[in-house]
XYZ file of C-alpha atoms in Angstrom:
735
model
C -0.201 -0.034 -0.069
C 1.026 3.422 -0.614
C 1.723 6.019 2.168
C -0.899 8.373 3.084
C -1.263 11.273 5.536
C -4.132 10.957 7.884
C -5.349 14.010 10.234
C -7.620 13.657 13.206
C -8.272 13.914 16.896
C -7.530 11.263 19.446
C -10.761 9.879 20.634
C -9.663 7.088 22.792
C -6.396 5.151 24.051
C -6.881 1.516 23.545
C -3.473 0.354 24.500
C -0.156 2.218 25.281
C 3.284 0.354 26.409
C 5.202 2.951 28.398
C 8.455 1.253 27.678
C 8.573 1.558 23.880
C 5.673 3.864 23.088
C 3.731 1.374 21.105
C 0.111 2.669 20.996
C -3.216 1.466 19.695
C -5.707 4.461 19.611
C -8.855 5.554 18.063
C -8.690 8.615 15.934
C -11.537 10.668 14.787
C -10.534 11.656 11.183
C -11.426 15.038 9.540
C -14.230 13.383 7.703
C -15.885 11.947 10.931
C -14.688 8.445 10.552
C -13.354 6.601 13.725
C -10.217 4.901 12.604
C -7.719 2.429 14.448
C -4.146 3.620 14.508
C -1.220 1.476 15.596
C 2.502 2.182 15.906
C 5.041 4.072 18.156
C 3.173 7.260 19.500
C 4.466 7.816 22.867
C 2.917 10.195 25.723
C -0.562 10.251 23.541
C -3.635 11.530 25.269
C -7.255 11.829 24.375
C -8.036 15.272 22.649
C -4.746 15.648 20.843
C -4.739 16.232 17.115
C -2.279 14.301 15.148
C -1.154 14.345 11.633
C 0.135 10.562 10.883
C 1.921 9.375 7.865
C 1.505 5.630 7.327
C -0.039 2.704 5.562
C -3.446 0.878 5.675
C -3.142 -2.684 6.526
C -5.649 -5.337 7.357
C -4.984 -7.384 10.558
C -6.113 -10.948 10.787
C -7.949 -10.547 14.098
C -8.767 -6.715 14.395
C -9.418 -5.843 10.748
C -8.434 -2.785 9.021
C -5.865 -0.461 10.799
C -3.681 2.623 9.941
C -0.133 1.901 10.770
C 1.816 4.989 11.814
C 5.386 5.495 10.551
C 5.892 9.362 11.143
C 3.679 11.757 13.200
C 3.305 15.435 13.794
C 1.395 16.700 17.007
C -1.076 19.532 16.349
C -2.495 20.810 19.475
C -6.170 20.857 19.904
C -7.879 23.859 18.378
C -11.637 23.909 18.797
C -13.227 24.404 22.327
C -14.403 20.802 22.245
C -11.095 19.311 21.477
C -9.367 21.458 24.165
C -11.811 20.342 26.780
C -11.288 16.703 25.963
C -7.682 17.238 26.029
C -7.566 18.830 29.420
C -10.227 16.606 30.949
C -8.144 13.598 30.168
C -5.745 14.603 32.986
C -2.985 15.132 30.356
C -1.953 18.205 32.435
C -1.010 17.620 36.074
C -3.577 19.275 38.416
C -6.349 19.524 35.860
C -9.245 17.166 36.005
C -12.674 17.468 34.248
C -14.070 20.142 36.643
C -11.014 22.431 36.426
C -10.808 21.856 32.576
C -14.655 22.865 32.193
C -13.906 26.176 34.305
C -10.810 26.959 32.267
C -12.472 26.261 28.778
C -15.654 28.117 29.708
C -13.399 31.177 30.729
C -10.941 31.232 27.815
C -12.465 29.243 25.110
C -10.004 28.246 22.258
C -7.389 30.362 23.922
C -7.244 28.110 26.897
C -3.973 26.480 25.822
C -2.286 29.819 24.929
C -3.200 31.095 28.487
C -1.962 27.855 30.130
C 1.312 28.092 28.504
C 2.028 31.772 28.348
C -0.157 33.507 30.985
C -0.898 31.408 33.828
C -1.500 34.284 36.065
C -4.998 34.561 34.296
C -5.829 31.240 35.641
C -5.621 32.384 39.160
C -8.413 34.538 38.655
C -10.745 31.504 38.387
C -12.257 29.945 41.692
C -10.287 27.302 43.364
C -7.088 28.010 41.479
C -4.288 29.681 43.477
C -1.177 31.512 41.909
C 0.918 28.517 42.908
C -1.416 25.850 41.455
C -1.637 28.018 38.177
C 2.226 28.079 37.881
C 2.472 24.413 38.550
C -0.178 23.857 35.856
C 1.601 25.936 33.328
C 4.937 24.340 34.096
C 3.307 20.916 33.686
C 1.805 21.975 30.301
C 4.948 23.302 28.928
C 7.203 20.569 30.190
C 4.827 18.059 28.626
C 4.701 19.855 25.244
C 8.545 20.081 25.228
C 8.853 16.420 26.227
C 6.489 15.231 23.421
C 8.118 17.186 20.778
C 11.558 15.823 21.948
C 10.174 12.277 21.986
C 8.739 12.721 18.551
C 12.223 13.647 17.337
C 13.963 10.965 18.959
C 11.355 8.389 17.695
C 11.740 9.918 14.085
C 15.630 9.001 14.331
C 14.973 5.685 15.945
C 16.453 6.721 19.235
C 15.250 5.316 22.588
C 12.325 7.364 23.875
C 13.486 6.996 27.584
C 16.322 9.386 26.731
C 13.935 12.199 26.494
C 13.641 12.594 30.422
C 17.415 13.100 30.982
C 17.806 15.174 27.830
C 14.893 17.622 28.900
C 16.401 17.683 32.524
C 19.747 18.812 31.052
C 18.798 21.044 28.226
C 14.931 21.906 28.577
C 13.598 23.063 25.361
C 16.999 23.368 23.801
C 17.424 19.665 23.886
C 16.781 19.169 20.066
C 19.349 22.090 19.304
C 22.034 20.311 21.562
C 21.455 17.144 19.874
C 22.022 18.426 16.429
C 25.015 20.384 17.655
C 26.780 17.260 18.942
C 24.881 13.934 18.687
C 27.601 12.077 20.310
C 26.791 13.615 23.875
C 24.285 10.774 24.017
C 27.134 8.371 24.616
C 28.152 10.182 27.873
C 27.443 7.899 30.896
C 24.710 10.276 32.041
C 22.596 9.430 28.898
C 24.179 5.842 28.315
C 22.959 5.442 24.802
C 24.255 2.841 22.725
C 27.314 3.871 20.508
C 26.068 1.991 17.378
C 22.552 3.647 17.496
C 23.933 7.168 18.244
C 26.592 6.895 15.278
C 23.704 6.024 12.991
C 21.796 9.013 13.966
C 24.878 11.346 13.709
C 25.589 10.008 10.271
C 21.929 10.760 9.494
C 22.698 14.338 10.559
C 25.664 14.141 7.943
C 28.363 14.125 10.398
C 31.699 13.276 8.754
C 33.193 9.821 9.260
C 36.388 11.591 10.565
C 34.717 14.422 12.486
C 36.547 14.896 15.704
C 33.481 14.572 17.692
C 32.826 11.101 16.101
C 36.586 9.980 16.853
C 36.636 11.239 20.499
C 33.275 9.755 21.242
C 34.401 6.274 19.786
C 37.420 6.465 21.901
C 35.691 7.305 25.220
C 33.094 4.512 24.261
C 35.741 1.819 23.969
C 37.525 2.966 27.206
C 34.017 3.086 29.055
C 32.955 -0.214 27.422
C 35.995 -1.943 28.822
C 35.160 -1.091 32.257
C 32.444 -3.793 32.018
C 35.248 -6.321 31.446
C 37.015 -5.220 34.812
C 39.671 -3.059 33.341
C 40.649 0.194 34.999
C 42.694 1.308 32.029
C 43.489 0.162 28.389
C 47.017 0.199 26.747
C 47.142 3.068 24.208
C 48.005 0.685 21.205
C 45.152 -1.639 22.042
C 42.674 1.334 22.596
C 43.712 2.979 19.424
C 43.404 -0.526 17.350
C 39.880 -1.091 18.903
C 38.595 2.223 18.195
C 39.984 2.240 14.693
C 38.083 -1.010 13.737
C 34.868 0.342 15.407
C 34.806 3.705 13.364
C 36.814 2.062 10.369
C 39.263 4.822 10.411
C 43.148 4.876 10.208
C 44.801 4.524 13.581
C 46.644 7.592 13.086
C 43.387 9.563 13.170
C 42.439 7.840 16.263
C 45.782 8.458 18.070
C 45.325 12.232 17.462
C 41.886 11.927 19.012
C 43.502 10.427 22.139
C 45.992 13.099 22.154
C 43.171 15.774 22.178
C 41.222 13.988 24.752
C 44.394 13.867 27.123
C 44.992 17.648 26.511
C 41.378 18.549 27.667
C 41.557 16.227 30.605
C 38.870 13.866 29.280
C 41.196 11.090 29.299
C 44.241 10.644 31.419
C 47.484 8.955 30.215
C 50.078 7.384 32.355
C 52.736 4.640 32.466
C 51.951 1.364 34.225
C 54.408 -1.592 34.229
C 55.952 -0.163 30.894
C 52.581 0.221 29.179
C 51.301 3.597 27.961
C 48.026 3.356 29.943
C 44.694 5.437 29.047
C 42.203 5.882 31.939
C 38.971 7.545 32.150
C 39.566 10.241 34.768
C 37.271 8.948 37.479
C 39.108 5.410 37.617
C 42.400 7.190 37.513
C 41.454 9.286 40.485
C 40.035 6.041 42.206
C 43.238 4.106 41.722
C 45.593 6.654 42.833
C 43.486 7.769 45.963
C 43.207 4.209 47.062
C 46.915 3.543 46.780
C 47.602 6.907 48.497
C 45.179 6.520 51.423
C 45.881 2.720 52.107
C 49.716 3.517 52.263
C 48.807 6.395 54.566
C 46.898 4.099 56.751
C 49.383 1.232 56.887
C 52.148 3.793 57.655
C 50.387 5.475 60.825
C 49.619 2.242 62.793
C 47.725 2.925 66.043
C 48.986 2.451 69.500
C 47.761 -0.923 70.691
C 46.366 -1.224 74.307
C 48.941 -1.801 76.854
C 46.958 -4.918 78.322
C 46.166 -6.315 74.904
C 47.550 -9.835 75.861
C 45.317 -9.807 78.948
C 42.411 -8.981 76.566
C 43.089 -11.826 74.280
C 43.235 -14.164 77.030
C 39.958 -13.077 78.554
C 38.442 -13.156 75.084
C 39.342 -16.840 74.226
C 38.267 -17.845 77.892
C 34.992 -16.012 77.892
C 34.255 -17.341 74.334
C 34.783 -20.893 75.234
C 36.735 -21.315 71.938
C 40.226 -22.398 71.356
C 41.165 -20.118 68.461
C 43.737 -21.712 65.928
C 46.951 -19.968 65.684
C 45.999 -18.060 62.418
C 42.844 -16.943 63.954
C 44.555 -15.448 66.989
C 46.993 -13.799 64.740
C 44.298 -12.080 62.856
C 42.653 -10.961 65.913
C 45.876 -9.602 67.415
C 46.810 -7.771 64.183
C 43.471 -5.988 64.126
C 44.485 -4.456 67.437
C 47.857 -3.655 66.109
C 47.264 -2.277 62.708
C 45.210 0.391 60.731
C 44.553 -2.090 57.820
C 44.036 -5.858 57.997
C 43.029 -8.293 55.257
C 41.671 -11.740 56.380
C 41.283 -14.309 53.826
C 40.173 -18.023 53.536
C 38.106 -20.536 51.838
C 34.887 -22.117 53.300
C 35.077 -23.869 56.720
C 38.420 -22.047 57.633
C 36.828 -19.930 60.407
C 36.564 -16.438 58.757
C 33.377 -15.855 60.580
C 34.659 -16.936 64.006
C 37.624 -14.774 63.409
C 35.342 -11.783 62.629
C 33.440 -12.214 65.706
C 36.703 -12.320 67.875
C 37.779 -9.171 66.351
C 34.481 -7.561 67.148
C 34.606 -8.773 70.785
C 38.144 -7.259 70.937
C 37.098 -4.036 69.533
C 34.206 -3.840 72.167
C 36.971 -4.443 74.979
C 38.871 -1.571 73.442
C 35.938 0.601 73.606
C 35.982 1.088 69.787
C 32.638 2.104 67.814
C 32.504 -0.540 64.932
C 30.621 -0.492 61.877
C 29.839 -3.684 59.636
C 29.114 -3.461 56.038
C 28.971 -5.754 52.797
C 28.793 -5.076 49.040
C 25.111 -6.397 48.780
C 21.928 -6.465 50.626
C 21.941 -10.358 51.049
C 25.798 -10.475 52.011
C 24.935 -7.671 54.727
C 21.972 -9.729 56.002
C 24.109 -12.873 56.320
C 26.940 -10.943 58.044
C 24.371 -9.555 60.573
C 23.156 -13.301 60.982
C 26.584 -14.681 61.611
C 27.794 -12.055 63.930
C 24.534 -11.097 65.801
C 25.215 -7.369 65.044
C 23.675 -4.899 62.776
C 25.194 -4.747 59.306
C 24.388 -2.774 56.232
C 25.309 -2.447 52.530
C 28.198 -0.063 51.970
C 25.880 2.069 49.859
C 23.492 2.461 52.840
C 26.423 2.993 55.370
C 27.564 5.752 53.152
C 23.965 6.918 52.565
C 23.984 6.730 48.845
C 21.995 9.295 46.898
C 21.622 10.751 43.393
C 22.687 14.248 42.609
C 19.546 15.869 41.375
C 21.460 18.235 39.030
C 23.653 15.830 37.270
C 22.026 12.332 38.077
C 25.254 10.987 39.282
C 25.678 8.680 42.393
C 27.096 10.493 45.429
C 27.272 9.892 49.214
C 26.349 11.811 52.076
C 29.455 10.608 53.979
C 32.770 11.722 52.681
C 35.835 13.596 53.991
C 33.628 16.400 55.058
C 31.126 14.487 56.770
C 32.943 11.289 57.826
C 31.364 8.142 59.462
C 31.211 8.097 63.229
C 33.368 4.906 63.617
C 36.712 3.799 65.164
C 36.699 0.610 63.086
C 34.872 -0.551 59.840
C 34.627 -4.249 58.800
C 33.855 -5.156 55.421
C 32.901 -8.730 54.453
C 32.862 -10.239 50.852
C 35.400 -7.708 49.856
C 36.184 -9.632 46.677
C 32.954 -8.127 45.370
C 34.059 -4.490 45.825
C 35.276 -2.487 42.945
C 37.549 0.414 43.028
C 34.910 3.115 42.607
C 33.271 1.769 45.928
C 36.371 1.335 47.661
C 37.291 4.849 46.930
C 33.966 6.323 48.431
C 34.388 4.072 51.488
C 37.878 5.176 52.177
C 36.960 8.861 51.754
C 34.260 8.450 54.391
C 36.802 6.776 57.043
C 37.806 9.201 59.832
C 41.506 9.789 59.993
C 42.217 7.306 62.720
C 39.736 4.551 61.633
C 40.753 0.813 61.145
C 39.621 -0.963 58.318
C 39.122 -4.713 58.326
C 38.601 -6.323 54.914
C 37.681 -10.044 54.927
C 36.918 -12.222 51.967
C 37.838 -15.258 49.509
C 40.081 -14.007 46.909
C 39.454 -17.290 44.926
C 35.854 -16.235 44.325
C 34.751 -14.410 41.170
C 36.213 -10.773 41.163
C 34.008 -7.752 41.285
C 31.629 -7.038 38.489
C 32.839 -3.398 38.526
C 36.233 -2.092 37.388
C 39.511 -3.338 39.184
C 40.877 -6.031 40.784
C 40.849 -4.516 44.250
C 40.925 -7.382 46.615
C 43.571 -9.400 44.737
C 45.692 -6.252 44.205
C 45.737 -5.387 47.940
C 46.839 -8.912 48.837
C 49.379 -9.273 46.104
C 50.929 -5.814 46.791
C 52.006 -7.038 50.257
C 51.585 -3.587 51.812
C 48.722 -4.388 54.150
C 48.951 -7.007 56.834
C 47.168 -10.146 55.386
C 46.215 -13.082 57.419
C 45.394 -16.190 55.250
C 43.215 -18.812 57.133
C 44.073 -22.106 55.769
C 43.116 -24.858 58.349
C 39.725 -26.511 57.406
C 37.994 -27.182 60.864
C 36.838 -30.698 62.134
C 33.052 -29.708 61.773
C 33.696 -28.313 58.319
C 35.531 -31.421 57.122
C 32.284 -33.486 57.583
C 30.675 -31.229 54.872
C 31.208 -32.508 51.357
C 30.401 -28.990 50.181
C 33.389 -27.624 52.012
C 35.642 -30.360 50.894
C 34.725 -30.281 47.310
C 35.084 -26.443 47.283
C 38.534 -26.780 48.450
C 39.124 -29.683 45.843
C 37.888 -27.362 42.798
C 40.079 -24.560 44.235
C 43.068 -26.912 44.026
C 42.219 -28.104 40.564
C 40.831 -31.418 41.825
C 37.683 -33.206 40.776
C 35.064 -32.973 43.224
C 33.543 -36.191 44.470
C 30.426 -36.716 42.691
C 29.790 -40.380 43.848
C 28.476 -39.794 47.357
C 24.700 -40.238 47.895
C 24.105 -39.630 51.460
C 25.862 -36.248 52.273
C 25.273 -32.549 51.283
C 26.729 -32.597 47.738
C 24.793 -34.570 45.162
C 25.524 -34.930 41.364
C 22.383 -36.145 39.147
C 23.511 -37.244 35.628
C 21.175 -36.104 32.682
C 21.927 -36.528 29.031
C 19.790 -33.966 27.588
C 19.090 -30.095 28.230
C 15.342 -30.831 28.353
C 15.939 -33.465 31.034
C 18.141 -31.056 32.902
C 15.213 -28.500 33.081
C 12.678 -31.195 33.878
C 14.893 -32.392 36.715
C 15.300 -29.035 38.180
C 11.563 -28.297 37.949
C 10.748 -31.568 39.884
C 13.597 -30.841 42.439
C 12.228 -27.310 43.365
C 8.458 -28.314 43.275
C 8.282 -31.697 44.634
C 11.345 -33.583 45.717
C 13.077 -31.083 47.886
C 10.031 -29.750 49.510
C 8.456 -33.127 50.056
C 11.459 -35.400 50.761
C 13.986 -33.112 52.441
C 11.272 -30.506 54.030
C 13.219 -27.532 52.072
C 10.718 -24.879 51.170
C 11.022 -23.595 47.424
C 11.766 -20.107 48.928
C 15.144 -21.737 50.360
C 16.243 -23.101 47.068
C 18.187 -21.132 44.437
C 18.815 -22.440 40.983
C 22.249 -21.196 39.584
C 23.603 -21.207 35.865
C 26.804 -20.090 34.597
C 24.809 -18.435 31.756
C 21.712 -16.572 30.901
C 21.319 -17.938 27.510
C 20.594 -21.458 26.016
C 17.889 -23.909 27.170
C 19.676 -24.177 30.475
C 20.203 -20.433 31.190
C 18.500 -18.314 33.663
C 16.099 -16.730 31.030
C 14.487 -20.253 30.202
C 14.933 -21.746 33.619
C 12.808 -18.676 35.107
C 10.050 -19.207 32.641
C 10.063 -23.085 33.348
C 10.170 -22.656 37.299
C 7.587 -20.051 37.321
C 5.194 -22.311 35.463
C 5.670 -25.164 38.206
C 6.195 -22.829 41.422
C 3.737 -20.137 40.585
C 1.414 -21.060 37.787
C -1.327 -19.145 36.396
C -4.381 -18.637 38.430
C -7.553 -16.618 38.012
C -6.973 -14.922 41.404
C -3.280 -13.913 40.475
C -2.910 -10.738 38.400
C -0.210 -10.748 35.909
C 1.832 -8.033 33.953
C 3.798 -8.570 30.862
C 7.016 -6.296 30.279
C 9.419 -6.803 27.578
C 10.558 -10.517 27.625
C 9.109 -11.058 31.155
C 5.681 -11.980 32.620
C 5.442 -10.912 36.217
C 2.711 -12.638 38.302
C 1.553 -12.003 41.774
C 3.724 -14.454 44.164
C 6.663 -14.564 41.784
C 10.274 -14.277 43.218
C 11.976 -11.222 41.633
C 15.254 -9.578 41.775
C 16.316 -5.762 41.557
C 19.158 -5.688 39.008
C 20.527 -2.347 39.334
C 21.063 0.124 42.376
C 18.217 2.529 42.527
C 18.349 4.988 45.488
C 15.017 6.800 44.658
C 12.662 3.793 45.315
C 10.746 4.359 48.506
C 9.961 1.620 50.871
C 8.142 1.184 54.042
C 8.651 -1.527 56.887
C 6.197 -4.352 56.709
C 3.746 -4.464 59.735
C 5.849 -1.898 61.577
C 6.938 1.873 61.836
C 9.681 3.074 59.471
C 10.520 3.951 55.891
C 13.368 4.832 53.784
C 14.615 4.806 50.092
C 16.820 2.652 48.178
C 16.632 -0.869 46.665
C 19.837 -2.300 45.510
C 21.296 -4.547 42.898
C 20.780 -8.223 43.863
C 17.925 -7.705 46.556
C 15.391 -10.476 46.309
C 11.724 -9.899 46.965
C 8.338 -11.275 46.353
C 5.509 -9.590 44.212
C 2.558 -9.260 46.662
C 0.220 -7.181 44.510
C -0.197 -5.859 40.955
C -2.570 -3.056 40.405
C -3.539 -2.358 36.513
C -5.469 0.710 37.517
C -2.644 2.510 39.397
C -0.084 0.993 37.349
C 1.819 -0.354 40.414
C 3.564 -3.464 41.302
C 4.207 -4.138 45.058
C 7.220 -6.014 46.000
C 8.298 -7.184 49.639
C 12.074 -7.495 50.192
C 12.509 -9.154 53.686
C 10.698 -6.591 55.787
C 10.538 -3.778 53.263
C 7.723 -2.869 50.937
C 8.257 -1.032 47.854
C 6.231 -0.179 44.865
C 7.209 -0.167 41.187
C 5.498 2.028 38.603
C 4.983 -0.067 35.422
C 7.643 1.957 33.644
C 10.016 1.015 36.073
C 9.963 -2.732 35.567
C 13.055 -3.031 33.421
C 14.758 -2.973 36.936
C 13.223 -6.434 37.888
C 13.795 -9.996 36.802
C 12.336 -13.180 37.871
C 14.810 -14.804 40.367
C 13.875 -18.576 40.508
C 17.186 -19.005 38.859
C 19.949 -16.438 38.490
C 23.645 -16.448 37.138
C 26.368 -17.636 39.444
C 27.871 -13.904 39.115
C 24.517 -12.570 40.489
C 24.727 -15.047 43.535
C 28.064 -13.441 44.868
C 27.927 -12.725 48.539
C 24.659 -14.607 49.156
C 24.239 -17.927 50.738
C 21.199 -20.367 50.310
C 20.005 -23.390 52.262
C 19.957 -25.518 49.043
C 21.659 -24.636 45.590
C 20.981 -26.299 42.313
C 23.578 -25.822 39.830
C 23.259 -26.553 36.034
C 26.180 -28.462 34.468
C 25.866 -28.221 30.759
C 27.937 -27.445 27.900
C 28.299 -23.823 27.043
C 30.765 -20.875 26.605
C 34.331 -21.692 28.077
C 34.482 -18.257 29.134
C 31.788 -19.002 31.624
C 32.473 -22.560 32.430
C 35.479 -21.675 34.633
C 36.929 -23.103 37.827
C 36.144 -19.723 39.773
C 32.533 -19.962 38.595
C 32.195 -23.424 39.815
C 33.900 -22.631 43.154
C 31.780 -19.556 43.712
C 28.627 -21.752 42.939
C 29.533 -24.413 45.353
C 30.433 -22.008 48.126
C 26.898 -20.440 47.805
C 25.166 -23.581 49.498
C 24.907 -23.804 52.990
C 23.109 -27.325 53.757
C 22.954 -28.823 50.329
C 24.191 -28.652 46.699
C 22.913 -30.341 43.836
C 24.594 -30.463 40.464
C 22.317 -31.555 37.378
C 23.748 -32.398 33.962
C 26.971 -33.718 32.616
C 29.988 -34.591 34.743
C 32.187 -33.825 31.826
C 31.120 -30.343 32.103
C 32.231 -30.213 35.924
C 35.554 -31.829 34.902
C 36.001 -29.153 32.189
C 35.149 -26.491 34.732
C 37.748 -27.605 37.105
C 40.619 -27.848 34.319
C 39.615 -24.615 33.089
C 41.392 -22.127 35.321
C 41.139 -19.358 33.029
C 41.273 -15.913 34.706
C 40.573 -13.015 32.301
C 43.564 -10.601 32.640
C 42.173 -7.158 34.218
C 44.346 -4.102 33.261
C 44.990 -2.433 36.774
C 47.688 -0.187 38.077
C 46.742 -0.532 41.850
C 49.070 -3.214 42.848
C 52.030 -1.394 41.215
C 51.034 1.866 42.711
C 50.968 0.379 46.192
C 54.196 -1.118 45.721
C 55.808 2.017 44.400
C 54.439 4.099 47.360
C 51.450 5.667 45.727
C 53.368 7.630 43.176
C 50.877 9.103 40.451
């Protein structure tokens, strides 16, 4: 069919997807016909006049429809159209009655008054000066936002960029985009480089334009943070960017020099390499090195009666500490920085508790923290003391001006603590450690506890390993596996894996089981049966205490498919349960879900008690208790906190019946079921297997192919991370 242009007024909204703007609406055309229009028409409201370019099509179920390709918004003109538009609550603060008063008073000039002369609205009964200004501001913002969304949609850019663009540039956003389209690749906007590049080339930006070259360099540098690198060698950065942009390396090298001259990129020499950093990672790396060295070079005065305290501590705890444990407890009193490492069953928790008891005897105020909510909860349960996430400890928040993460506690407002203990330190990246160090009072002690053989942090840097290998901080390695732990096959197999030995898969009467399956379909079916029937009925383990882990998201045994299959048996469809489809996910009341990114703005309240706060964090697990389609809200309970998600925020949630091994870091589950099926050798590694096994508290069941287990043990592949922290520590923190 040929393209046509259709003019009309929106009479009704049948469906609208807030995520991508896809809309089904009824349009009253100029000749009075009621037409069904479908397509990407975001933020549409009843009463709007549209000029739509598109084609007629016939849908098998819904009949004749007009498929929109391009559109232009024409504001309502007649009093009837304006009344319908304002009555639809398109403008904040205006409902049907207020709309009627405005249109009665100003007729077809109502929208002009609303936009340019809001003081006239205050002359109407029930509308104050402040309310009139709010209405006008809402209307102007909405008009600007819609025009911006229209521009983005026309150029196939994500509509969700509109909010940040408008916040940054207001009504000048389109001009700013035309001036430099590559600004969208900045972290604040976070648009995909390929999409932005296509948009820029549409605007006839030359292939070797300096803006394009510099944006490509910064994209490559920033993208590699996801691989854990804090810097990239200059020759590798130039080669990668050259391939990305299809330009000569010399052009890229000139771009790197320009970025360095304007301080948008930092160059330094690390181990003979010409290293390129984004400024914030260079600052984090050098700050950590300087602060750790400063702390280690200024040890505190240990109490005169330290040995008496240690004897009393051991006597009163009724424990006989191992030599290494006592060494760690003593070192905590003697130094400013202490690292305690060890695998499962080596007594890290007992050692931590001993350090905390000693600090109590020394009258020190001690704070406990961990990188994730689940790790903090486990730390609290193990020690019997309050613990929080590092983000919550530092009181994380977003800067409303820049949208960037910031913390209340820093050098100017330090924590009120004499000592801070951090568990699961292997998960901490250099940016978070920099923020923590900045918040420590000058004489504060820092105890870092963790297992360096687990997977490294998701964020940039090799922090825990670099600190240990540098040798500048006192490190106590706990190696003795205690008698009680030796009775656990989980513990013994974890240590075997870590040493490159095959775990014992033959035992059937302990806490580590292997179930051989010869097809991906049978692996999934077995996991369904274990979660829904066998473990609950035969072992008394509730499904909520079972966590399915997979090395991968994709494939039949990956978390995406496993979540769908487990949802079907653990929380099947029911007429009493409401549902909401969002992207690839179907959320249902009763589902287990996980927050997949830090959000410091989500409000929560205590369940059944007094108290409220803000912030739900990456890795927090909750349960959907209510879905309200009228209010477009999903209610999720995270332990004792209840939070509400607007439907537009659902990209922050995923089903959590199954999760990747990486996502499980820092958590402990009563029972873990691990898939063992062929896949990418980059994911099937020894450290992934070791991390998965150490997540299980009472039971681990591996389901699949024993050859995959053997391959994972043999694959001690550790991706190299470019990091200068170890060298800086060893060289005295020299920049």
